[in-house]
Amino acid sequence: MHEETTILLIEVGALLFLLGLLGRLGRRIGLSPIPLYLLAGLVFGHGGVLPLTASEEFFAVGAEIGVILLLVMLGLEYSAGELVGNLRSAAPAGLIDGVFNALPGAAFAFLLGWDWVAAIVLAGITWVSSSGVIAKVLADLGRLGNRETPVVLSVLVIEDLAMALYLPLLTAVLAGTGLLGGGIALGVAVGTVMLVLVVAIRYGHLISSAMSAKDPEALLLGVLGLTLLVAGVAAKLQVSAAVGAFLVGIALSGPVAHHATEMLSPLRDLFAAVFFVFFGLVTDPRDIPPVLLPALALAVVTMGTKTLTGYLAARRVGIKEPGRWRAGLALVPRGEFSIVIAGLAVAAGSVEPKLAALATAYVLITVVTGPMLARLPDFAWFKLWLRQRAVTQRAEPLVTTD
Amino acid sequence: MRVRVEQTALPGIGMRHDLLTESGRRLGVVSHRNGRRDLVLYDPDDPDSCQHDIPLTDDEAEALADILGASLMLGQLSGLREQAAGLLTEQIAIPASSKYVNRRLGDTKARTRTSASIVAVLRQGEVIVSPDPAFRFDAGDVVVVVGTRKGLDGVTAILADSDPDG
């Protein structure tokens, strides 16, 4: 065997094995594995404790596939009907979400003296919550049946749908095609998304029936092949590979989608881990200390705005005070998507180099503290505080009318 | 159905059905897309939040549905008994020595011979409602029979029959 290949095998094997141990550890202490993977990447990357040499190319390609798989699985999670059916009722909440959470990110980038490209990137990073982490937290806390949970989920759906429009725009902006190019890219993206949604709603069963759910191997190869192919073509058309993959996921429905989810999940877990590690690898840990305080400040601000988003969205549909807090605090974690956005920006190389470090620190903070914050409303003292608040609120109007 | 069942889509997860009981408690079922289901009971002090979230396996859900369905069915049967004087309901155990163990319900010709109907079979805590003629009896099955006193006694005699030649 080639000397380089041997070292590659050793490096990749050792790192994956380590990730396995870390994932186990994370689960033991109730932590999302994402921050652990990022930290592992930081340790073994450029400027880390023990830089890897031979395997970087493997991780680079693996990371690309990881993003595509993350997106196609996201698309598989929702049916086109759910996305569209949800749209009208959830749009106001989605709008509040976008305004409250994208703007602080953009403002922060200007505050740090970065250009408007960096502002668009940072806006995206602070905007999207992690649907993966949040769905898991809700399930872990036994809140899937809660009446505010559909509100939380619909905000996530809107965010994911918004990403289908945001990512191609971002790709165009990063490629430096200017306002016109960006506009065209956005137009193409909007058109494609609409077309796919219509096709998926009307003819989704035809596309799905072209792939038999019965033969697992053929299904795996078929779905994976189609996804990579469409993602590649989308990237070639400057629409972003991620969006192409997302649309393939949406177009598939029924038993095919269900089986494909089962078959692709282990692959997604593998390559998503590779993606998070890769992001850590290409981030120089020496860049993090200087941006730690800004990241912390940004995290505090956007945690507040996310909580407010969930609070208001839940209030709109008549959820009571405790449920509003639960919805708000559950939305706090940012995760895989923020890293995807930062990853695109870093790969393009045309943004502020400190952005990767800031995004890493930011995601580390929110993804670790988020699930803890989500637990707050279950504590007795929090419930007591809410009850006292309710009492004083009820008392106040009486005072003013006197 | 007079009870209002609220159905809510949970995008990416599945569907939730919930209802408010007369006693003021809210309960529901979360059906996951992958076939899993949870029984959820809401907190009386905070009706938006579920206090208990109980995952049920397929068998458990089926068993629970049967218990709920069976109590309802037996209730309806006793109502029927009150309405029609002379009509009785009885639960008859099939003795292990019965010649109908492992044979089909149709073979008993119970209805033609006695005018009483076998409306359900209870087997290991499960209820098989309206068994068809092809249904095979097991030792230990309990059949629920509706008919006149004479008819019920006839079915008891048929099922107790141990002579293989009838």
Coordinates of C-alpha atoms in Angstrom, one line a residue:
Chain A
M1 CA 0.0 0.0 0.0
H2 CA 1.1 3.6 -0.6
E3 CA 2.8 5.2 2.3
E4 CA 0.5 8.2 2.2
T5 CA -2.6 6.0 2.1
T6 CA -1.4 4.1 5.1
I7 CA -1.0 7.3 7.1
L8 CA -4.4 8.5 5.9
L9 CA -6.0 5.3 7.2
I10 CA -4.4 5.6 10.5
E11 CA -5.3 9.3 10.9
V12 CA -8.9 8.9 9.8
G13 CA -9.4 5.7 11.8
A14 CA -7.9 7.2 15.0
L15 CA -10.0 10.3 14.7
L16 CA -13.2 8.6 14.0
F17 CA -12.6 6.2 16.9
L18 CA -12.0 9.2 19.1
L19 CA -15.2 10.8 17.9
G20 CA -17.0 7.6 18.8
L21 CA -15.7 7.8 22.3
L22 CA -16.5 11.6 22.5
G23 CA -20.1 11.0 21.3
R24 CA -20.6 8.4 23.9
L25 CA -19.2 10.7 26.6
G26 CA -21.5 13.5 25.3
R27 CA -24.5 11.3 25.5
R28 CA -23.6 10.2 29.0
I29 CA -23.6 13.8 30.2
G30 CA -26.5 14.8 28.0
L31 CA -24.6 17.0 25.6
S32 CA -25.0 17.3 21.9
P33 CA -22.0 15.8 20.1
I34 CA -21.6 18.7 17.8
P35 CA -19.4 20.9 20.2
L36 CA -17.3 17.8 21.0
Y37 CA -16.6 17.2 17.3
L38 CA -15.8 20.9 16.8
L39 CA -13.3 20.8 19.7
A40 CA -11.7 17.6 18.3
G41 CA -11.3 19.4 15.0
L42 CA -9.7 22.3 16.7
V43 CA -7.2 20.1 18.5
F44 CA -6.1 18.3 15.4
G45 CA -6.3 21.1 12.9
H46 CA -4.0 24.0 11.8
G47 CA -2.4 25.5 14.9
G48 CA -3.8 22.8 17.0
V49 CA -2.0 20.5 19.5
L50 CA -1.5 17.7 17.0
P51 CA -2.1 18.7 13.4
L52 CA -3.0 16.0 11.0
T53 CA -1.1 15.8 7.7
A54 CA -2.3 13.2 5.2
S55 CA -6.1 13.1 5.8
E56 CA -7.1 16.7 5.2
E57 CA -8.2 16.1 1.7
F58 CA -10.4 13.2 2.8
F59 CA -12.0 15.3 5.5
A60 CA -12.5 18.1 3.0
V61 CA -14.5 15.9 0.6
G62 CA -16.2 14.1 3.4
A63 CA -17.3 17.5 4.8
E64 CA -18.9 18.4 1.5
I65 CA -20.8 15.1 1.5
G66 CA -21.7 15.8 5.1
V67 CA -23.4 19.1 4.3
I68 CA -25.3 17.5 1.4
L69 CA -26.5 14.6 3.6
L70 CA -27.5 17.0 6.4
L71 CA -29.6 18.9 3.9
V72 CA -31.2 16.0 2.1
M73 CA -32.2 14.5 5.5
L74 CA -33.7 17.8 6.4
G75 CA -35.7 17.7 3.3
L76 CA -36.8 14.1 3.9
E77 CA -38.0 15.1 7.3
Y78 CA -40.7 17.3 5.8
S79 CA -43.2 16.6 3.2
A80 CA -43.9 19.3 0.6
G81 CA -47.5 19.5 2.0
E82 CA -46.2 20.2 5.5
L83 CA -43.9 22.9 4.2
V84 CA -46.6 24.7 2.3
G85 CA -49.5 23.9 4.6
N86 CA -47.5 25.4 7.4
L87 CA -46.5 28.4 5.6
R88 CA -49.4 30.7 6.0
S89 CA -50.0 30.1 9.6
A90 CA -46.4 30.2 10.6
A91 CA -45.2 33.1 8.3
P92 CA -45.7 35.8 11.0
A93 CA -43.7 33.9 13.5
G94 CA -41.0 33.2 10.8
L95 CA -40.9 36.9 10.0
I96 CA -40.4 37.9 13.6
D97 CA -37.8 35.2 13.9
G98 CA -35.9 36.5 10.8
V99 CA -36.0 40.1 11.9
F100 CA -35.1 39.5 15.5
N101 CA -32.3 37.1 14.9
A102 CA -30.7 38.0 11.6
L103 CA -30.5 41.7 12.2
P104 CA -28.4 41.4 15.4
G105 CA -25.9 39.3 13.6
A106 CA -25.6 41.7 10.7
A107 CA -25.4 44.7 13.1
F108 CA -22.7 42.9 15.1
A109 CA -20.6 42.3 12.0
F110 CA -20.7 46.1 11.2
L111 CA -19.9 46.8 14.9
L112 CA -16.8 44.7 14.5
G113 CA -15.9 46.7 11.4
W114 CA -16.4 43.9 8.9
D115 CA -17.8 44.3 5.4
W116 CA -21.4 43.7 4.3
V117 CA -20.6 40.2 3.0
A118 CA -19.5 39.2 6.4
A119 CA -22.7 40.9 7.8
I120 CA -24.9 38.7 5.5
V121 CA -23.0 35.6 6.6
L122 CA -23.2 36.4 10.3
A123 CA -26.9 37.3 10.0
G124 CA -27.5 33.8 8.7
I125 CA -25.4 32.2 11.5
T126 CA -27.4 34.0 14.2
W127 CA -30.7 33.5 12.5
V128 CA -31.1 29.7 12.2
S129 CA -31.7 27.5 15.1
S130 CA -30.6 23.9 15.0
S131 CA -33.6 21.8 14.1
G132 CA -31.6 18.6 14.9
V133 CA -30.6 19.7 18.4
I134 CA -34.0 21.2 19.2
A135 CA -36.0 18.2 18.1
K136 CA -33.8 16.0 20.2
V137 CA -34.1 18.3 23.3
L138 CA -37.9 18.4 22.9
A139 CA -38.0 14.6 22.7
D140 CA -35.6 14.2 25.6
L141 CA -37.7 16.5 27.8
G142 CA -40.9 14.7 26.9
R143 CA -42.3 17.8 25.3
L144 CA -43.4 16.5 22.0
G145 CA -47.0 16.5 23.1
N146 CA -46.9 20.0 24.5
R147 CA -49.2 22.5 22.9
E148 CA -46.4 25.0 22.2
T149 CA -44.3 22.4 20.4
P150 CA -46.0 22.9 17.0
V151 CA -45.1 26.6 17.3
V152 CA -41.4 25.7 17.9
L153 CA -41.5 23.2 15.0
S154 CA -43.1 25.6 12.6
V155 CA -40.5 28.3 13.3
L156 CA -37.9 25.7 12.5
V157 CA -39.7 24.7 9.2
I158 CA -39.9 28.3 8.1
E159 CA -36.2 28.8 8.9
D160 CA -35.3 25.7 6.9
L161 CA -37.4 26.9 4.0
A162 CA -35.9 30.3 4.3
M163 CA -32.4 28.7 4.0
A164 CA -33.4 27.3 0.6
L165 CA -33.6 31.0 -0.5
Y166 CA -30.8 32.3 1.7
L167 CA -28.1 29.8 0.7
P168 CA -28.1 30.5 -3.1
L169 CA -28.1 34.2 -2.3
L170 CA -25.1 33.7 0.0
T171 CA -23.3 31.6 -2.6
A172 CA -23.8 34.3 -5.2
V173 CA -22.6 37.0 -2.8
L174 CA -19.6 35.0 -1.8
A175 CA -18.7 34.4 -5.4
G176 CA -18.7 38.1 -5.8
T177 CA -21.2 38.2 -8.6
G178 CA -22.6 41.5 -7.3
L179 CA -26.1 42.7 -6.9
L180 CA -27.3 41.7 -10.3
G181 CA -25.8 38.2 -10.1
G182 CA -27.1 37.8 -6.6
G183 CA -30.6 38.8 -7.8
I184 CA -30.5 36.4 -10.6
A185 CA -29.3 33.6 -8.3
L186 CA -32.1 34.4 -5.9
G187 CA -34.6 34.5 -8.7
V188 CA -33.4 31.1 -10.0
A189 CA -33.5 29.7 -6.5
V190 CA -37.0 31.0 -5.8
G191 CA -38.2 29.6 -9.1
T192 CA -36.6 26.2 -8.5
V193 CA -37.9 25.9 -5.0
M194 CA -41.4 26.8 -6.1
L195 CA -41.2 24.4 -9.1
V196 CA -39.9 21.5 -6.8
L197 CA -42.6 22.2 -4.3
V198 CA -45.3 22.1 -6.9
V199 CA -43.9 19.0 -8.6
A200 CA -43.5 17.4 -5.2
I201 CA -47.1 18.1 -4.1
R202 CA -48.6 17.0 -7.5
Y203 CA -46.2 14.3 -8.7
G204 CA -44.2 13.4 -5.6
H205 CA -45.6 9.9 -5.6
L206 CA -44.4 9.4 -9.2
I207 CA -40.8 10.4 -8.3
S208 CA -41.0 8.2 -5.2
S209 CA -42.4 5.3 -7.1
A210 CA -39.5 5.4 -9.6
M211 CA -37.5 4.2 -6.6
S212 CA -38.6 1.0 -5.1
A213 CA -38.7 1.1 -1.3
K214 CA -38.4 -2.7 -1.3
D215 CA -34.8 -3.2 -2.4
P216 CA -32.6 -1.5 0.3
E217 CA -29.4 -1.5 -1.7
A218 CA -31.0 -0.1 -4.8
L219 CA -32.8 2.5 -2.7
L220 CA -29.7 3.6 -0.9
L221 CA -27.6 3.9 -4.1
G222 CA -30.5 5.5 -6.0
V223 CA -31.3 8.2 -3.4
L224 CA -27.6 8.9 -2.6
G225 CA -26.7 9.1 -6.2
L226 CA -29.6 11.3 -7.1
T227 CA -28.8 13.6 -4.2
L228 CA -25.2 14.0 -5.0
L229 CA -26.0 14.4 -8.7
V230 CA -28.6 17.2 -8.1
A231 CA -26.4 18.8 -5.5
G232 CA -23.5 18.9 -8.0
V233 CA -25.6 20.3 -10.8
A234 CA -27.0 22.9 -8.5
A235 CA -23.5 23.9 -7.4
K236 CA -22.5 24.2 -11.1
L237 CA -25.5 26.5 -11.7
Q238 CA -24.4 28.6 -8.7
V239 CA -27.5 27.7 -6.7
S240 CA -25.6 26.0 -3.9
A241 CA -25.2 22.2 -3.6
A242 CA -27.0 22.3 -0.2
V243 CA -30.2 23.6 -1.7
G244 CA -30.2 21.0 -4.4
A245 CA -29.9 18.3 -1.8
F246 CA -32.7 19.9 0.3
L247 CA -35.0 19.9 -2.7
V248 CA -34.3 16.2 -3.5
G249 CA -35.3 15.5 0.1
I250 CA -38.5 17.4 -0.3
A251 CA -39.4 15.8 -3.6
L252 CA -39.2 12.3 -2.1
S253 CA -42.2 11.3 0.0
G254 CA -44.1 8.3 1.4
P255 CA -42.5 5.0 2.1
V256 CA -39.5 5.8 -0.1
A257 CA -38.7 8.9 2.1
H258 CA -39.2 6.9 5.2
H259 CA -36.9 4.0 4.2
A260 CA -34.4 6.5 2.7
T261 CA -34.3 8.2 6.1
E262 CA -33.5 5.0 7.8
M263 CA -30.9 4.0 5.3
L264 CA -29.2 7.4 5.1
S265 CA -29.2 8.2 8.8
P266 CA -26.0 6.3 9.7
L267 CA -24.3 7.8 6.6
R268 CA -25.4 11.2 7.6
D269 CA -24.1 10.7 11.2
L270 CA -20.7 9.7 9.8
F271 CA -20.3 12.4 7.3
A272 CA -21.9 15.1 9.4
A273 CA -19.3 14.3 12.1
V274 CA -16.6 14.5 9.4
F275 CA -18.0 17.9 8.5
F276 CA -17.9 19.3 12.0
V277 CA -14.4 18.0 12.5
F278 CA -13.3 19.5 9.2
F279 CA -14.7 22.8 10.3
G280 CA -12.7 22.6 13.4
L281 CA -9.7 21.5 11.5
V282 CA -9.6 24.5 9.2
T283 CA -10.2 26.9 12.1
D284 CA -7.1 28.0 13.9
P285 CA -7.7 27.7 17.6
R286 CA -5.3 30.7 18.2
D287 CA -7.9 32.8 16.5
I288 CA -10.6 32.0 19.1
P289 CA -9.4 33.8 22.3
P290 CA -9.6 37.3 20.6
V291 CA -13.1 36.6 19.4
L292 CA -14.3 34.9 22.6
L293 CA -15.7 38.0 24.2
P294 CA -17.5 39.2 21.1
A295 CA -18.9 35.7 20.5
L296 CA -20.1 35.6 24.1
A297 CA -21.8 39.0 23.7
L298 CA -23.4 37.9 20.5
A299 CA -24.6 34.7 22.0
V300 CA -26.2 36.5 25.0
V301 CA -27.9 39.1 22.7
T302 CA -29.2 36.5 20.2
M303 CA -30.3 34.1 23.0
G304 CA -32.4 36.9 24.2
T305 CA -33.9 37.6 20.8
K306 CA -34.6 33.9 20.1
T307 CA -36.3 33.6 23.5
L308 CA -38.4 36.7 22.6
T309 CA -39.2 35.2 19.2
G310 CA -40.5 31.9 20.7
Y311 CA -42.3 33.8 23.4
L312 CA -44.2 36.0 21.0
A313 CA -44.9 33.2 18.5
A314 CA -46.4 31.1 21.3
R315 CA -48.4 34.1 22.6
R316 CA -49.9 34.5 19.1
V317 CA -51.5 31.1 19.2
G318 CA -52.8 31.5 22.7
I319 CA -50.3 29.6 24.7
K320 CA -50.1 30.6 28.4
E321 CA -47.1 32.2 30.0
P322 CA -45.1 29.0 31.0
G323 CA -45.5 27.6 27.5
R324 CA -44.3 30.8 26.0
W325 CA -41.1 30.6 28.0
R326 CA -40.6 27.0 27.1
A327 CA -41.0 27.8 23.4
G328 CA -38.6 30.7 23.6
L329 CA -35.9 28.9 25.5
A330 CA -36.1 25.8 23.3
L331 CA -35.3 27.8 20.2
V332 CA -32.0 29.0 21.6
P333 CA -29.4 26.5 20.3
R334 CA -27.7 27.2 17.0
G335 CA -25.9 24.3 15.5
E336 CA -25.3 22.4 12.2
F337 CA -26.8 25.1 10.0
S338 CA -24.8 27.9 11.4
I339 CA -21.7 25.9 10.8
V340 CA -22.9 25.1 7.3
I341 CA -23.2 28.8 6.6
A342 CA -19.9 29.6 8.1
G343 CA -18.3 26.7 6.3
L344 CA -19.6 28.0 2.9
A345 CA -18.1 31.4 3.8
V346 CA -14.8 30.1 4.8
A347 CA -14.5 27.9 1.8
A348 CA -15.2 30.9 -0.5
G349 CA -12.3 32.6 1.2
S350 CA -13.6 36.1 0.5
V351 CA -14.7 37.0 4.0
E352 CA -13.1 38.1 7.2
P353 CA -10.8 35.3 8.4
K354 CA -11.9 35.8 12.0
L355 CA -15.4 34.8 11.0
A356 CA -14.8 31.1 11.2
A357 CA -13.3 31.5 14.7
L358 CA -16.3 33.6 15.8
A359 CA -18.8 31.2 14.4
T360 CA -17.1 28.2 16.1
A361 CA -17.0 30.0 19.4
Y362 CA -20.6 31.1 19.0
V363 CA -22.0 27.7 18.1
L364 CA -19.9 26.1 20.9
I365 CA -21.6 28.5 23.4
T366 CA -25.2 28.3 22.1
V367 CA -25.2 24.5 21.4
V368 CA -23.9 23.8 24.9
T369 CA -25.9 26.3 26.9
G370 CA -29.1 26.1 24.7
P371 CA -30.2 22.6 25.8
M372 CA -29.5 23.6 29.5
L373 CA -31.6 26.8 29.1
A374 CA -34.4 24.7 27.6
R375 CA -34.6 22.9 30.9
L376 CA -35.1 26.1 32.9
P377 CA -38.9 26.2 32.7
D378 CA -39.0 22.7 34.3
F379 CA -37.4 23.9 37.5
A380 CA -39.6 24.7 40.5
W381 CA -38.0 28.1 41.2
F382 CA -38.7 29.1 37.6
K383 CA -42.4 28.1 37.9
L384 CA -42.6 30.0 41.2
W385 CA -41.2 33.1 39.6
L386 CA -43.7 32.8 36.8
R387 CA -46.5 32.4 39.2
Q388 CA -45.4 35.5 41.2
R389 CA -45.1 37.4 37.9
A390 CA -48.6 36.4 37.0
V391 CA -49.9 37.6 40.3
T392 CA -48.2 41.0 40.0
Q393 CA -49.4 41.3 36.4
R394 CA -52.9 40.6 37.4
A395 CA -52.7 43.1 40.3
E396 CA -51.3 45.9 38.2
P397 CA -54.4 46.7 36.0
L398 CA -56.4 47.0 39.2
V399 CA -54.1 49.6 40.6
T400 CA -54.3 51.7 37.4
T401 CA -58.0 51.6 37.1
D402 CA -58.4 52.8 40.7
Chain B
M1 CA -68.5 10.7 18.1
R2 CA -69.5 13.5 20.4
V3 CA -66.0 14.1 21.8
R4 CA -64.0 16.7 20.0
V5 CA -60.6 15.3 19.1
E6 CA -58.1 18.0 18.1
Q7 CA -55.6 17.0 15.5
T8 CA -52.3 18.9 15.2
A9 CA -49.5 18.3 12.7
L10 CA -46.0 18.2 14.1
P11 CA -43.8 18.9 11.1
G12 CA -40.9 16.5 10.9
I13 CA -42.2 14.4 13.7
G14 CA -45.8 13.3 13.0
M15 CA -49.2 14.0 14.3
R16 CA -50.8 14.7 17.7
H17 CA -54.4 13.9 18.6
D18 CA -55.7 15.3 21.9
L19 CA -59.0 15.7 23.7
L20 CA -60.4 17.3 26.8
T21 CA -62.2 14.9 29.1
E22 CA -65.4 15.7 30.9
S23 CA -63.4 15.8 34.2
G24 CA -61.3 18.5 32.7
R25 CA -58.1 16.6 32.0
R26 CA -56.4 16.8 28.6
L27 CA -54.8 13.7 27.2
G28 CA -53.5 12.9 23.8
V29 CA -51.5 10.6 21.6
V30 CA -48.4 11.7 19.7
S31 CA -48.0 9.5 16.6
H32 CA -44.4 9.6 15.3
R33 CA -43.8 9.2 11.6
N34 CA -41.6 6.1 12.2
G35 CA -44.6 4.3 13.8
R36 CA -43.8 5.0 17.4
R37 CA -46.5 6.5 19.6
D38 CA -46.6 8.2 23.0
L39 CA -49.5 8.6 25.3
V40 CA -49.4 12.1 26.8
L41 CA -51.2 13.4 29.8
Y42 CA -51.3 17.1 30.3
D43 CA -50.6 19.0 33.5
P44 CA -53.8 20.3 35.1
D45 CA -52.1 23.4 36.4
D46 CA -50.4 24.2 33.0
P47 CA -52.6 22.8 30.3
D48 CA -50.1 23.5 27.5
S49 CA -47.5 21.2 29.0
C50 CA -47.6 17.4 29.1
Q51 CA -46.9 16.1 32.6
H52 CA -46.3 12.5 31.4
D53 CA -45.1 11.2 28.1
I54 CA -45.5 7.5 28.0
P55 CA -44.1 5.6 24.9
L56 CA -46.2 2.6 24.0
T57 CA -45.0 -0.3 21.9
D58 CA -47.3 -1.7 19.2
D59 CA -48.4 -4.5 21.5
E60 CA -49.0 -2.2 24.4
A61 CA -51.0 0.2 22.3
E62 CA -53.1 -2.6 21.0
A63 CA -53.7 -4.1 24.4
L64 CA -54.7 -0.7 25.8
A65 CA -57.1 -0.1 22.9
D66 CA -58.6 -3.5 23.4
I67 CA -59.1 -2.9 27.1
L68 CA -60.8 0.5 26.4
G69 CA -62.8 -1.0 23.6
A70 CA -63.8 -4.1 25.6
S71 CA -65.0 -2.1 28.6
L72 CA -67.1 -0.1 26.2
M73 CA -68.4 -3.2 24.4
L74 CA -69.4 -5.0 27.6
G75 CA -71.1 -1.8 28.7
Q76 CA -73.0 -1.7 25.5
L77 CA -73.9 -5.4 25.9
S78 CA -75.3 -4.9 29.3
G79 CA -77.3 -1.9 28.0
L80 CA -78.6 -4.2 25.3
R81 CA -79.6 -6.8 28.0
E82 CA -81.7 -4.1 29.8
Q83 CA -83.4 -3.1 26.6
A84 CA -84.4 -6.5 25.4
A85 CA -86.0 -8.5 28.2
G86 CA -85.0 -12.1 28.0
L87 CA -81.8 -11.5 26.1
L88 CA -78.7 -12.5 28.2
T89 CA -75.0 -12.1 27.9
E90 CA -72.7 -14.7 29.3
Q91 CA -69.0 -15.5 29.2
I92 CA -68.3 -19.1 28.7
A93 CA -64.9 -20.7 29.1
I94 CA -63.9 -23.4 26.6
P95 CA -62.7 -26.4 28.6
A96 CA -59.4 -27.9 27.5
S97 CA -61.2 -31.2 26.9
S98 CA -63.6 -29.5 24.4
K99 CA -63.6 -31.0 20.9
Y100 CA -63.7 -27.5 19.5
V101 CA -60.2 -26.7 20.8
N102 CA -58.1 -26.0 17.6
R103 CA -61.3 -26.2 15.5
R104 CA -63.1 -23.4 13.8
L105 CA -65.9 -21.4 15.2
G106 CA -68.0 -22.3 12.1
D107 CA -67.7 -26.0 13.0
T108 CA -69.8 -25.4 16.2
K109 CA -72.8 -24.3 14.1
A110 CA -73.7 -22.6 17.4
R111 CA -76.0 -20.0 16.0
T112 CA -78.0 -22.4 13.8
R113 CA -78.4 -24.8 16.6
T114 CA -79.1 -22.5 19.5
S115 CA -80.0 -19.0 18.0
A116 CA -77.4 -17.5 20.3
S117 CA -74.5 -15.5 18.9
I118 CA -70.8 -15.6 19.8
V119 CA -70.0 -11.9 19.7
A120 CA -66.5 -11.9 21.1
V121 CA -63.6 -14.1 22.3
L122 CA -61.4 -13.1 25.2
R123 CA -57.9 -14.6 24.8
Q124 CA -55.0 -13.9 27.2
G125 CA -56.3 -10.4 28.1
E126 CA -57.1 -9.5 24.5
V127 CA -60.5 -9.2 23.0
I128 CA -61.3 -10.5 19.5
V129 CA -64.5 -8.7 18.6
S130 CA -66.9 -10.4 16.1
P131 CA -64.8 -13.5 15.3
D132 CA -65.6 -14.9 11.9
P133 CA -66.5 -18.5 11.2
A134 CA -62.9 -19.3 10.3
F135 CA -61.7 -18.3 13.8
R136 CA -59.9 -21.1 15.6
F137 CA -60.5 -21.7 19.3
D138 CA -57.7 -22.3 21.8
A139 CA -58.0 -24.0 25.1
G140 CA -58.6 -21.3 27.7
D141 CA -60.5 -19.0 25.4
V142 CA -63.5 -17.3 26.9
V143 CA -66.4 -16.7 24.4
V144 CA -68.9 -13.9 25.0
V145 CA -72.3 -15.1 23.9
V146 CA -75.6 -13.2 23.5
G147 CA -78.9 -15.1 23.4
T148 CA -81.8 -16.4 25.4
R149 CA -81.3 -18.5 28.6
K150 CA -82.0 -21.7 26.6
G151 CA -79.6 -20.6 23.8
L152 CA -76.8 -19.8 26.2
D153 CA -77.2 -23.2 27.9
G154 CA -77.1 -24.8 24.4
V155 CA -73.8 -23.1 23.5
T156 CA -72.3 -24.1 26.9
A157 CA -73.3 -27.7 26.2
I158 CA -71.9 -27.6 22.7
L159 CA -68.6 -26.1 23.8
A160 CA -68.3 -28.5 26.7
D161 CA -68.9 -31.5 24.4
S162 CA -65.8 -33.7 24.4
D163 CA -67.0 -36.5 22.3
P164 CA -65.0 -36.3 19.0
D165 CA -68.0 -37.8 17.1
G166 CA -70.5 -35.1 18.3

